[in-house]
PDB file of C-alpha atoms and ligand atoms in Angstrom:
ATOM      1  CA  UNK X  30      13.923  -6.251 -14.701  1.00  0.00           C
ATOM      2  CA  UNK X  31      14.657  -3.463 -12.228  1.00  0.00           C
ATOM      3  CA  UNK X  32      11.834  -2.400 -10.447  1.00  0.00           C
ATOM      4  CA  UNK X  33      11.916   1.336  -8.836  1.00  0.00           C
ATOM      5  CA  UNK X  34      11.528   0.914  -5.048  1.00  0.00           C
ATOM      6  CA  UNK X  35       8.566   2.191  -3.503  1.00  0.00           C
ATOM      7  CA  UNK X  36       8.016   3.452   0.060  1.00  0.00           C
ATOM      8  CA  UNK X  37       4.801   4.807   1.514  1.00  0.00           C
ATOM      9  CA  UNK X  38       4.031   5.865   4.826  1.00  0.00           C
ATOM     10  CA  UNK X  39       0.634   5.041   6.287  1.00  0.00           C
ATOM     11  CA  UNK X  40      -0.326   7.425   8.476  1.00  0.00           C
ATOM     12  CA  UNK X  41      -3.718   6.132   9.801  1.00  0.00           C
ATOM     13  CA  UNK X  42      -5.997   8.136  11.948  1.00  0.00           C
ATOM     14  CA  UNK X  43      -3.117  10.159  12.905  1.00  0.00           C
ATOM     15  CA  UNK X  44      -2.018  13.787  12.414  1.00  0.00           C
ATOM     16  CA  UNK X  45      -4.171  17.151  12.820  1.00  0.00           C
ATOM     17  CA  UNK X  46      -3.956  19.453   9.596  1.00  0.00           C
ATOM     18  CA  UNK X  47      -0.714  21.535  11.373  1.00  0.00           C
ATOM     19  CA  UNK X  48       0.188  18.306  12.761  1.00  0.00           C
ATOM     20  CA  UNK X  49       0.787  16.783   9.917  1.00  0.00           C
ATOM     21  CA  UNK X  50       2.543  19.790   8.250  1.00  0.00           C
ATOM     22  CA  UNK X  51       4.910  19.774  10.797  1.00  0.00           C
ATOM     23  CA  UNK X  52       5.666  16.343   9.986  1.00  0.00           C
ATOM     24  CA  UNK X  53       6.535  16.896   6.628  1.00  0.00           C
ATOM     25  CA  UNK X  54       8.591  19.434   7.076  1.00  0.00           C
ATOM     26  CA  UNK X  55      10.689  17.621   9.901  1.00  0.00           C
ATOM     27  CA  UNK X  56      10.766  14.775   7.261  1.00  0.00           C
ATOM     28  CA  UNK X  57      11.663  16.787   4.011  1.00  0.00           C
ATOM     29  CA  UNK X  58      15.481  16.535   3.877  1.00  0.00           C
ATOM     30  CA  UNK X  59      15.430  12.776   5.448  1.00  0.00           C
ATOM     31  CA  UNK X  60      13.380  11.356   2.837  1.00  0.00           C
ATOM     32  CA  UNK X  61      15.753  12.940  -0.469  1.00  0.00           C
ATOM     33  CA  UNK X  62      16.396  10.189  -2.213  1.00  0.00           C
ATOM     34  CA  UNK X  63      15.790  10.288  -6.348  1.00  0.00           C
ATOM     35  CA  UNK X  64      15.760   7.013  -6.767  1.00  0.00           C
ATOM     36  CA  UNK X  65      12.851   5.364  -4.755  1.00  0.00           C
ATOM     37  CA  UNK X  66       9.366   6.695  -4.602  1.00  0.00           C
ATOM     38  CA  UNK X  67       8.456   8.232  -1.814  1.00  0.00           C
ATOM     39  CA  UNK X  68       4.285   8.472  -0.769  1.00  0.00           C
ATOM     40  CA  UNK X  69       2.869   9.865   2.149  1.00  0.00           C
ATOM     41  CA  UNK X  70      -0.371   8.311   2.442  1.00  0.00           C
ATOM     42  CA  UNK X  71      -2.609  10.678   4.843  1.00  0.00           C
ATOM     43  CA  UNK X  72      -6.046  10.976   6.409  1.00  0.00           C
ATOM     44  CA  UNK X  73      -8.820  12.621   4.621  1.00  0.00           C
ATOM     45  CA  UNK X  74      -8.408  16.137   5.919  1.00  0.00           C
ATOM     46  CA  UNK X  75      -4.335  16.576   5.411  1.00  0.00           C
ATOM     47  CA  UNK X  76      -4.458  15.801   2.251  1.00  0.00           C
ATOM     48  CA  UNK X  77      -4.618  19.792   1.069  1.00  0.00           C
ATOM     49  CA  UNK X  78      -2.075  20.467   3.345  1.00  0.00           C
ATOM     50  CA  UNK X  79       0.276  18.077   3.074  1.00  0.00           C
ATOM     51  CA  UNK X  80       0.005  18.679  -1.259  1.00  0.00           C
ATOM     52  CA  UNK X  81       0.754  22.112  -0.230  1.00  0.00           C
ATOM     53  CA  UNK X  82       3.685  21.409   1.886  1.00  0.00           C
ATOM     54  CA  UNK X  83       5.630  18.549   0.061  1.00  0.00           C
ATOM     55  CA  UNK X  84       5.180  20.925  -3.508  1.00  0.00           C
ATOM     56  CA  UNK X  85       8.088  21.186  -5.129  1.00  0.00           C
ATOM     57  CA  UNK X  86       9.653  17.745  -2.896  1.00  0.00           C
ATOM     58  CA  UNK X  87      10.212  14.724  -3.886  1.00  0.00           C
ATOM     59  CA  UNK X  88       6.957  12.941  -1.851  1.00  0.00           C
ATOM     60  CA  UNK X  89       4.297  12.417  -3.171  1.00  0.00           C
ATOM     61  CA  UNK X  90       0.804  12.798  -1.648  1.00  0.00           C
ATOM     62  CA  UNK X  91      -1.908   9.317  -1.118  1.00  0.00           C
ATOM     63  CA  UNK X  92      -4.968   8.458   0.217  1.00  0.00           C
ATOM     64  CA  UNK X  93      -5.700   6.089   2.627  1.00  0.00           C
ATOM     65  CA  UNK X  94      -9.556   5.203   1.446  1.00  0.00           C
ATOM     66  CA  UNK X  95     -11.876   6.413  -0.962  1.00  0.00           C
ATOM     67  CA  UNK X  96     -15.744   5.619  -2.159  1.00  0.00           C
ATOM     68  CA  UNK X  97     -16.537   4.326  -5.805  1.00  0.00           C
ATOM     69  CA  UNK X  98     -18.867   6.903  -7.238  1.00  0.00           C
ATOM     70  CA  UNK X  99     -17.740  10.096  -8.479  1.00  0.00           C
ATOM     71  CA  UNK X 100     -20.333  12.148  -6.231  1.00  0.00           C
ATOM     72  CA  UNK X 101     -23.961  11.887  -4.083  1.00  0.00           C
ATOM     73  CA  UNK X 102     -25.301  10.989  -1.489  1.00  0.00           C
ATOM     74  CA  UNK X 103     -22.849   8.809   0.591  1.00  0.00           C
ATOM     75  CA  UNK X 104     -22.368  10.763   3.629  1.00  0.00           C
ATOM     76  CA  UNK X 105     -18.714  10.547   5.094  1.00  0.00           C
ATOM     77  CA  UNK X 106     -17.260   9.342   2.144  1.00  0.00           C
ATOM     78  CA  UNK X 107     -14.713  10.720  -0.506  1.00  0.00           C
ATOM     79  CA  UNK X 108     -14.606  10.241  -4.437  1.00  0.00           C
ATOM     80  CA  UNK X 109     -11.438   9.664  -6.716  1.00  0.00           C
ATOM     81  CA  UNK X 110     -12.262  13.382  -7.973  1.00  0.00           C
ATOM     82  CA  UNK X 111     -11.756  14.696  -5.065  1.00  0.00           C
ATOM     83  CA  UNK X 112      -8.703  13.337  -4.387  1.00  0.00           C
ATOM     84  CA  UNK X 113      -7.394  14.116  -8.077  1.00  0.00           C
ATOM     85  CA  UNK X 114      -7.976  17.468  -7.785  1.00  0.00           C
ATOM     86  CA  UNK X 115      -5.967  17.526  -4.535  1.00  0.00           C
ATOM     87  CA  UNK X 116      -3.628  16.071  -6.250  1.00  0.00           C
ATOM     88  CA  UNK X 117      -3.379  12.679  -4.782  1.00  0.00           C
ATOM     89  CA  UNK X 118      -1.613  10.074  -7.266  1.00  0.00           C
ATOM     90  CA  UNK X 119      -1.872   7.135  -4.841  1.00  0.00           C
ATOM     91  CA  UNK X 120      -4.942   5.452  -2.806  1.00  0.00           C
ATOM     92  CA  UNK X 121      -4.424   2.436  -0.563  1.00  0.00           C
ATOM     93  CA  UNK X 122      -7.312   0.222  -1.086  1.00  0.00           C
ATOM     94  CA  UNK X 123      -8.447  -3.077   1.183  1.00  0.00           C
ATOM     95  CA  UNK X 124      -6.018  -2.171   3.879  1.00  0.00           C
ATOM     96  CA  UNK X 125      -6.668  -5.106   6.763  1.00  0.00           C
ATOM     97  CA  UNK X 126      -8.071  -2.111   9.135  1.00  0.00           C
ATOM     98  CA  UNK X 127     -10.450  -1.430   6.465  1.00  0.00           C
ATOM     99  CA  UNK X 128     -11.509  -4.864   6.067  1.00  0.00           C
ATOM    100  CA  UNK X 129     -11.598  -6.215   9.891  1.00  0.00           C
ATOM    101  CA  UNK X 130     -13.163  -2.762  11.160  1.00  0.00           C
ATOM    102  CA  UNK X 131     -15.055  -1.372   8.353  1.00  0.00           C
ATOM    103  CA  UNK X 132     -16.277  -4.371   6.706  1.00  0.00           C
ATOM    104  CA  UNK X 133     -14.948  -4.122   3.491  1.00  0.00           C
ATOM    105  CA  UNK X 134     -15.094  -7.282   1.629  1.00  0.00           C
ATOM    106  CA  UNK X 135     -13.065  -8.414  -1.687  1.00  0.00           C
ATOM    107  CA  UNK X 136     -16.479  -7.385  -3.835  1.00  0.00           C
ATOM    108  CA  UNK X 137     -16.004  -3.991  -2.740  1.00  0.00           C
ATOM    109  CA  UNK X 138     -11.918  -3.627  -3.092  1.00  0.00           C
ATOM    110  CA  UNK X 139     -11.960  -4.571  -6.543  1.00  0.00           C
ATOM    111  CA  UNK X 140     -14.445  -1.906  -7.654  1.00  0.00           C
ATOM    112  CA  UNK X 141     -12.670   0.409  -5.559  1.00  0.00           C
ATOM    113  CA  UNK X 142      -9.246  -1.306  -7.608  1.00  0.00           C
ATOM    114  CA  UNK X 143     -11.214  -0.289 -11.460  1.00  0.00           C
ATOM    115  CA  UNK X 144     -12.273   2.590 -10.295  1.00  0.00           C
ATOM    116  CA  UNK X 145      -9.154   4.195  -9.161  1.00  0.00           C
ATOM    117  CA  UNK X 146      -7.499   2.994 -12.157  1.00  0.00           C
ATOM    118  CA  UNK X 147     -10.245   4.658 -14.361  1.00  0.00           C
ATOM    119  CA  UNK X 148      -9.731   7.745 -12.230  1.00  0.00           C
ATOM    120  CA  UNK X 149      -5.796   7.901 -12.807  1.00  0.00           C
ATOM    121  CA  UNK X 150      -5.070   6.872  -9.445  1.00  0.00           C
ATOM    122  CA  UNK X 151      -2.449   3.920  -9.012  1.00  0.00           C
ATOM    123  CA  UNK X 152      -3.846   1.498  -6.324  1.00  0.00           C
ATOM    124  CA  UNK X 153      -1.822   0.194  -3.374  1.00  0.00           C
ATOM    125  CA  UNK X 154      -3.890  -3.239  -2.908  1.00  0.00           C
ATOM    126  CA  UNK X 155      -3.056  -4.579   0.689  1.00  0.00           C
ATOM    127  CA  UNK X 156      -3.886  -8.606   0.944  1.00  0.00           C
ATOM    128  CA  UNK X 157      -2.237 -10.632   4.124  1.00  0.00           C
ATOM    129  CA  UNK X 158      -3.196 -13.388   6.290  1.00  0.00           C
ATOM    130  CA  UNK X 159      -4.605 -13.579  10.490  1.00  0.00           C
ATOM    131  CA  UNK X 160      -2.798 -15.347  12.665  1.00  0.00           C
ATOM    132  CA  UNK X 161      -4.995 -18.289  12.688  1.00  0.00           C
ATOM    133  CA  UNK X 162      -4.656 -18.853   8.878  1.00  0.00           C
ATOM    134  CA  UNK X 163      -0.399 -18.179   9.319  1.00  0.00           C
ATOM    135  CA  UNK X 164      -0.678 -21.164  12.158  1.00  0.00           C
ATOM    136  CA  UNK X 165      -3.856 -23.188  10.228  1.00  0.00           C
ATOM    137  CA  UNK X 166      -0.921 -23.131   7.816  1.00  0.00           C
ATOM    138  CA  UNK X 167      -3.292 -22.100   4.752  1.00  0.00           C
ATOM    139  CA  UNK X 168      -2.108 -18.130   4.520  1.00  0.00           C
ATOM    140  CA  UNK X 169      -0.958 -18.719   1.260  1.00  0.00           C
ATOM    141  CA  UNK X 170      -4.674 -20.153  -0.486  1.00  0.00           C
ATOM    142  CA  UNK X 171      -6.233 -17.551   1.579  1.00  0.00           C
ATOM    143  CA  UNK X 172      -3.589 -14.650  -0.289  1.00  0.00           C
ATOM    144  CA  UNK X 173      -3.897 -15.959  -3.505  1.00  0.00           C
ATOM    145  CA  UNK X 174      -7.734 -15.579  -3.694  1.00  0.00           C
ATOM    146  CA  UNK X 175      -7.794 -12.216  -2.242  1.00  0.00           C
ATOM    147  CA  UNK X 176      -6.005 -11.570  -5.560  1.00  0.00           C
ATOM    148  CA  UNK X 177      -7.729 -13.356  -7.867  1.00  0.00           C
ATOM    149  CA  UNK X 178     -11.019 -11.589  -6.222  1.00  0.00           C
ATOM    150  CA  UNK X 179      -9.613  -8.174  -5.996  1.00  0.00           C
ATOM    151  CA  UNK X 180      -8.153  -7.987  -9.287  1.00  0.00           C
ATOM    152  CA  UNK X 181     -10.921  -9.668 -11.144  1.00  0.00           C
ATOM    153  CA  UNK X 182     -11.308  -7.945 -14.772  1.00  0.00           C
ATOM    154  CA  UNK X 183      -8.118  -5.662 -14.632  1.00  0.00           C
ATOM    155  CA  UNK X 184      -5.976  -5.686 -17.442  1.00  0.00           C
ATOM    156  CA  UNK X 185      -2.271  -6.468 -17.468  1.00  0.00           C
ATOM    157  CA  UNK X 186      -1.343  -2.859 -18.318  1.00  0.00           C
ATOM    158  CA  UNK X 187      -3.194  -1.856 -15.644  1.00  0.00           C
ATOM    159  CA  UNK X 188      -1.288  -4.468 -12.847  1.00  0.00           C
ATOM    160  CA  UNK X 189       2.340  -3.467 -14.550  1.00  0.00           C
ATOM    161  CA  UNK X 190       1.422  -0.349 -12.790  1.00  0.00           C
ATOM    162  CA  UNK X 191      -0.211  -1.558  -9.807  1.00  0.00           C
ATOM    163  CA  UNK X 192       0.976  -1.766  -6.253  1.00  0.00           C
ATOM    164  CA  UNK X 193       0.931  -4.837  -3.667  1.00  0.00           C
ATOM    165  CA  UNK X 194       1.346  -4.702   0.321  1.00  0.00           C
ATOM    166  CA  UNK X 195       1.607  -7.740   1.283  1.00  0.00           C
ATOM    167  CA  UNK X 196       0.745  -7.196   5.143  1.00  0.00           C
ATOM    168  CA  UNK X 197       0.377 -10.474   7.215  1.00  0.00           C
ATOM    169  CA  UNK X 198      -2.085  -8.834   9.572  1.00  0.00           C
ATOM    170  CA  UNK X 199      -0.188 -10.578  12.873  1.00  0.00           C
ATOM    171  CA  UNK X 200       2.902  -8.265  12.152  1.00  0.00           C
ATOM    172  CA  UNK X 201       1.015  -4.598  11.824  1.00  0.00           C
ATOM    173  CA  UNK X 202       1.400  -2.148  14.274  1.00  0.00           C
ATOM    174  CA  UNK X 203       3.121  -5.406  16.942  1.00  0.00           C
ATOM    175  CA  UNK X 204       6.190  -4.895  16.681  1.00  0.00           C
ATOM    176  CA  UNK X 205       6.134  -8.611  15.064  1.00  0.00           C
ATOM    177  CA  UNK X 206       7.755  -8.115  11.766  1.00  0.00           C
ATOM    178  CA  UNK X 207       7.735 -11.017   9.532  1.00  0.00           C
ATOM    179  CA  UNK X 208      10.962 -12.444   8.839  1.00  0.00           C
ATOM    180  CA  UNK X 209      12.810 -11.171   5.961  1.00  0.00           C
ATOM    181  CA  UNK X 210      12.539 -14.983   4.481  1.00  0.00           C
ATOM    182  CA  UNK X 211       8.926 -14.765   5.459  1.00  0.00           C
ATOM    183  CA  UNK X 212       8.117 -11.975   3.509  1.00  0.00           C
ATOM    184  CA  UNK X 213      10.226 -13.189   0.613  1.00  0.00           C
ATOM    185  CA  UNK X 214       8.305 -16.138   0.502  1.00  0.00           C
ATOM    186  CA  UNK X 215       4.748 -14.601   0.318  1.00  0.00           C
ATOM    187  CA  UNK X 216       5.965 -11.536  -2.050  1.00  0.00           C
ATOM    188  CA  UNK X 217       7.754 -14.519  -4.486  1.00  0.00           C
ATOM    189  CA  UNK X 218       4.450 -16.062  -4.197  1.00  0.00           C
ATOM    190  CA  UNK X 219       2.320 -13.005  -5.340  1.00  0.00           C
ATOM    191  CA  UNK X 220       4.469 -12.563  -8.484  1.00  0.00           C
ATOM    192  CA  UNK X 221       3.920 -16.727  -9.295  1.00  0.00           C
ATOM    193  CA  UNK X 222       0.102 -15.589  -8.843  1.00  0.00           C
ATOM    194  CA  UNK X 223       0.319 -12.690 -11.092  1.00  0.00           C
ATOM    195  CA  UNK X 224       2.673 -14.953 -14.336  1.00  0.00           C
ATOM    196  CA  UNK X 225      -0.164 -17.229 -13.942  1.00  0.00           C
ATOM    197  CA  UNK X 226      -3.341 -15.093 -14.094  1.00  0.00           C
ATOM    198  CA  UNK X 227      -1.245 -12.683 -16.491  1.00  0.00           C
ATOM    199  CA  UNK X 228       2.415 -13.196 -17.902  1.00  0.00           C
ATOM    200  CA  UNK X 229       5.646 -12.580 -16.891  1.00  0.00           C
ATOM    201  CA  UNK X 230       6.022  -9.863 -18.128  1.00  0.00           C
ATOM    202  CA  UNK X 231       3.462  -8.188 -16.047  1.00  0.00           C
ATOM    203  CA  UNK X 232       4.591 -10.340 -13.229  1.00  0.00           C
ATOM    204  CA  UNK X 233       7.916  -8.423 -13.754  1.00  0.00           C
ATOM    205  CA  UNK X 234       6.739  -5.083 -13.407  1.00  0.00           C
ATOM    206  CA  UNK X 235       4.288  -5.199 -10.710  1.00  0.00           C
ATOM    207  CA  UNK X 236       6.011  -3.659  -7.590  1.00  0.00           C
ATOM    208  CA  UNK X 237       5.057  -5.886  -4.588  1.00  0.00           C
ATOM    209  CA  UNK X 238       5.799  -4.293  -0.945  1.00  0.00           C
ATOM    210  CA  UNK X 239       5.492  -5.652   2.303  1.00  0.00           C
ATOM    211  CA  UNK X 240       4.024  -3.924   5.349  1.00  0.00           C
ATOM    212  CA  UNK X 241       4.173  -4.965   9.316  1.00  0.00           C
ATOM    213  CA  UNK X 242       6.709  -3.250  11.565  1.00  0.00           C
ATOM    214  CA  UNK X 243       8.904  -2.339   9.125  1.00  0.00           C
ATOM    215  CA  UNK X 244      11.364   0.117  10.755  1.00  0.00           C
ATOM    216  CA  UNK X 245      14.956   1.889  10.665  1.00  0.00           C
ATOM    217  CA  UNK X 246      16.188  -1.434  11.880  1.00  0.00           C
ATOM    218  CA  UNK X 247      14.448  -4.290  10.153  1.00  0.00           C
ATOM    219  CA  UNK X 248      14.058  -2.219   6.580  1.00  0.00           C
ATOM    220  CA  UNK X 249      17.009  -2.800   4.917  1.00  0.00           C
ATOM    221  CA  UNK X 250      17.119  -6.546   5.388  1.00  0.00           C
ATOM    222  CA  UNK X 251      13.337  -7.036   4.088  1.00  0.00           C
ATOM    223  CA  UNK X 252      14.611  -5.140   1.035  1.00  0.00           C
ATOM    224  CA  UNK X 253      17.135  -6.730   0.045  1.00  0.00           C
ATOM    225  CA  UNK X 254      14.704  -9.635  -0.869  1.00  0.00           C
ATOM    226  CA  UNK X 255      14.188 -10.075  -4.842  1.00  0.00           C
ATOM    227  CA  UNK X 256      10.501  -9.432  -4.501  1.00  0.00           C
ATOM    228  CA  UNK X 257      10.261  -7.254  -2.261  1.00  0.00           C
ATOM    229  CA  UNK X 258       9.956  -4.001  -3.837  1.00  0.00           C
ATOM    230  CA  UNK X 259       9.007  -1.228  -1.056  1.00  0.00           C
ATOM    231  CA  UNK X 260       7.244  -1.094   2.266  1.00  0.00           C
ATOM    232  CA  UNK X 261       3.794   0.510   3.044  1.00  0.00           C
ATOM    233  CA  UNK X 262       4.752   1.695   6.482  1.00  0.00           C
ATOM    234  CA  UNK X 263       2.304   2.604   9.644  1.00  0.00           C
ATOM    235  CA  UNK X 264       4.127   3.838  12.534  1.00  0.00           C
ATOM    236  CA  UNK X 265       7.835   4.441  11.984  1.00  0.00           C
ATOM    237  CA  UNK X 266       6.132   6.519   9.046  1.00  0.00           C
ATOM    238  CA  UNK X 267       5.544   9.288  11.460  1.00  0.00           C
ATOM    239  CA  UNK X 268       8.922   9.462  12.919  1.00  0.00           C
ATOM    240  CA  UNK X 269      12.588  10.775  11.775  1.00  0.00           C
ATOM    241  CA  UNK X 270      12.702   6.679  10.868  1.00  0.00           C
ATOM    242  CA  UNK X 271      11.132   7.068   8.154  1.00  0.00           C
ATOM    243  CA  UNK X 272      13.957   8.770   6.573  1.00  0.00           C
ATOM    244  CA  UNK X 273      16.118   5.644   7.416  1.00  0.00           C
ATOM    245  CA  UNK X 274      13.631   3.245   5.833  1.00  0.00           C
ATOM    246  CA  UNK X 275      13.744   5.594   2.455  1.00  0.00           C
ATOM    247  CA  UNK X 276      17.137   5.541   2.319  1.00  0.00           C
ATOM    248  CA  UNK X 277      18.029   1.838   3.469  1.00  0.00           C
TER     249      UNK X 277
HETATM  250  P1  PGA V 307       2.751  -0.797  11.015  1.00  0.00           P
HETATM  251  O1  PGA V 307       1.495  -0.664  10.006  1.00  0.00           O
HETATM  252  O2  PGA V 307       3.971  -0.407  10.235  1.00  0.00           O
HETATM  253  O3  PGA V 307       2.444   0.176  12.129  1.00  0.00           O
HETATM  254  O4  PGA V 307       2.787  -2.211  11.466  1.00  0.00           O
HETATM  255  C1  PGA V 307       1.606  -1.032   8.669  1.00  0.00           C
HETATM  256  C2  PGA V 307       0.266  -0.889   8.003  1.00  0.00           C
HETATM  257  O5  PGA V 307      -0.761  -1.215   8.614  1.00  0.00           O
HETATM  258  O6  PGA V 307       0.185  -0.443   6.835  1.00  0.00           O
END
């Protein structure tokens, strides 16, 4: 079954407001391409701007975090509301930076994984392993139960929509990209994990990418993988690069 590639930049804690215009419009004829989908997942505060800026584009607009309830007092945070009405159509959720730094455990990502799916938001659901587990030799127990915990009580019609990064934490932001064959293996694996606690069918559809120093030079070879359907991209994804990893 062909899956539609998916690419989607993750821009961090990076980019003022007319910062991160300027990106997009240094990036809006190097990311054409009608037949992947192209996100631009953004802080908080861009996310008005940058709606208003790729309009009309092919890129489509993200969020990098949000908060389960719909509004109150939670001071700081952001509701899937909000980020509708802004029209955000994507929402990375238990991104390894959110976990390690933030504390976010797996009880928290999958209510934040039902909620945005109640809300009309498609989740990209980040899982990956530390170093220690990749050299303990155990990364792939440790990935498999961050998906049985994060996508405990979601339907299959709901994953056949869903988005993976797989992001083995010792590759992001290193310059220590997985191999191609090490990615492979992982992203194969999640799809086993997903026939088994679903079908096939669902495994089929569910796009899987894979995150860690992907750039203009290594993208092309991680997807050409079978099961490796996009990349979820940190910092080539503020760069003219990131025109070269959409079109690789
Ligand atoms: P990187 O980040 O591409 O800078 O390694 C990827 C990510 O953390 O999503």
């Amino acid at each position: 079954m062909a899956r539609r590639r998916i690419i989607a930049g993750n821009w961090k804690m990076n980019k003022t407001p007319s910062e991160a215009v300027a990106l997009c419009n240094e990036l809006k004829d190097l990311v054409k391409n009608d037949d992947v989908d192209v996100v631009y997942c953004v802080p908080a505060i861009d996310i008005v701007p940058v709606a208003e800026a790729v309009k009309g584009t092919n890129v489509h607009v993200g969020a990098e975090n949000f908060y389960i309830e719909d509004k109150g007092a939670f001071t700081g945070e952001i509701s899937a509301p909000m980020l509708k009405e802004a029209g955000v159509e994507y929402v990375i959720i238990g991104h390894s930076e959110r976990r390690d730094i933030f504390g976010e455990n797996d009880i928290l990502i999958n209510q934040k994984v039902k909620k945005a799916f109640a809300s009309g938001l498609t989740p990209i659901m980040c899982c990956g392993e530390s170093l220690a587990l990749r050299k303990a030799g155990t990364y792939k127990e440790w990935i498999a139960r961050q998906i049985k915990w994060d996508l405990t009580d979601i339907t299959a019609d709901q994953v056949k929509t869903l988005v993976i990064a797989y992001e083995p934490i010792w590759a992001i932001g290193t310059g220590e990209t997985a191999t191609a064959d090490q990615a492979e293996e992982v992203c194969k694996m999640i799809r086993e994990i997903i026939a088994d606690l679903y079908d096939q069918a669902t495994a089929d559809a569910v796009r899987i990418q894979y995150g860690g120093s992907m750039n203009a030079a290594n993208a092309a070879e991680l997807l050409s993988k079978p099961n490796i359907d996009g990349g979820l991209i940190g910092g080539a994804s503020l760069k003219p690069d990131f025109g070269q990893i959409v079109n690789a």
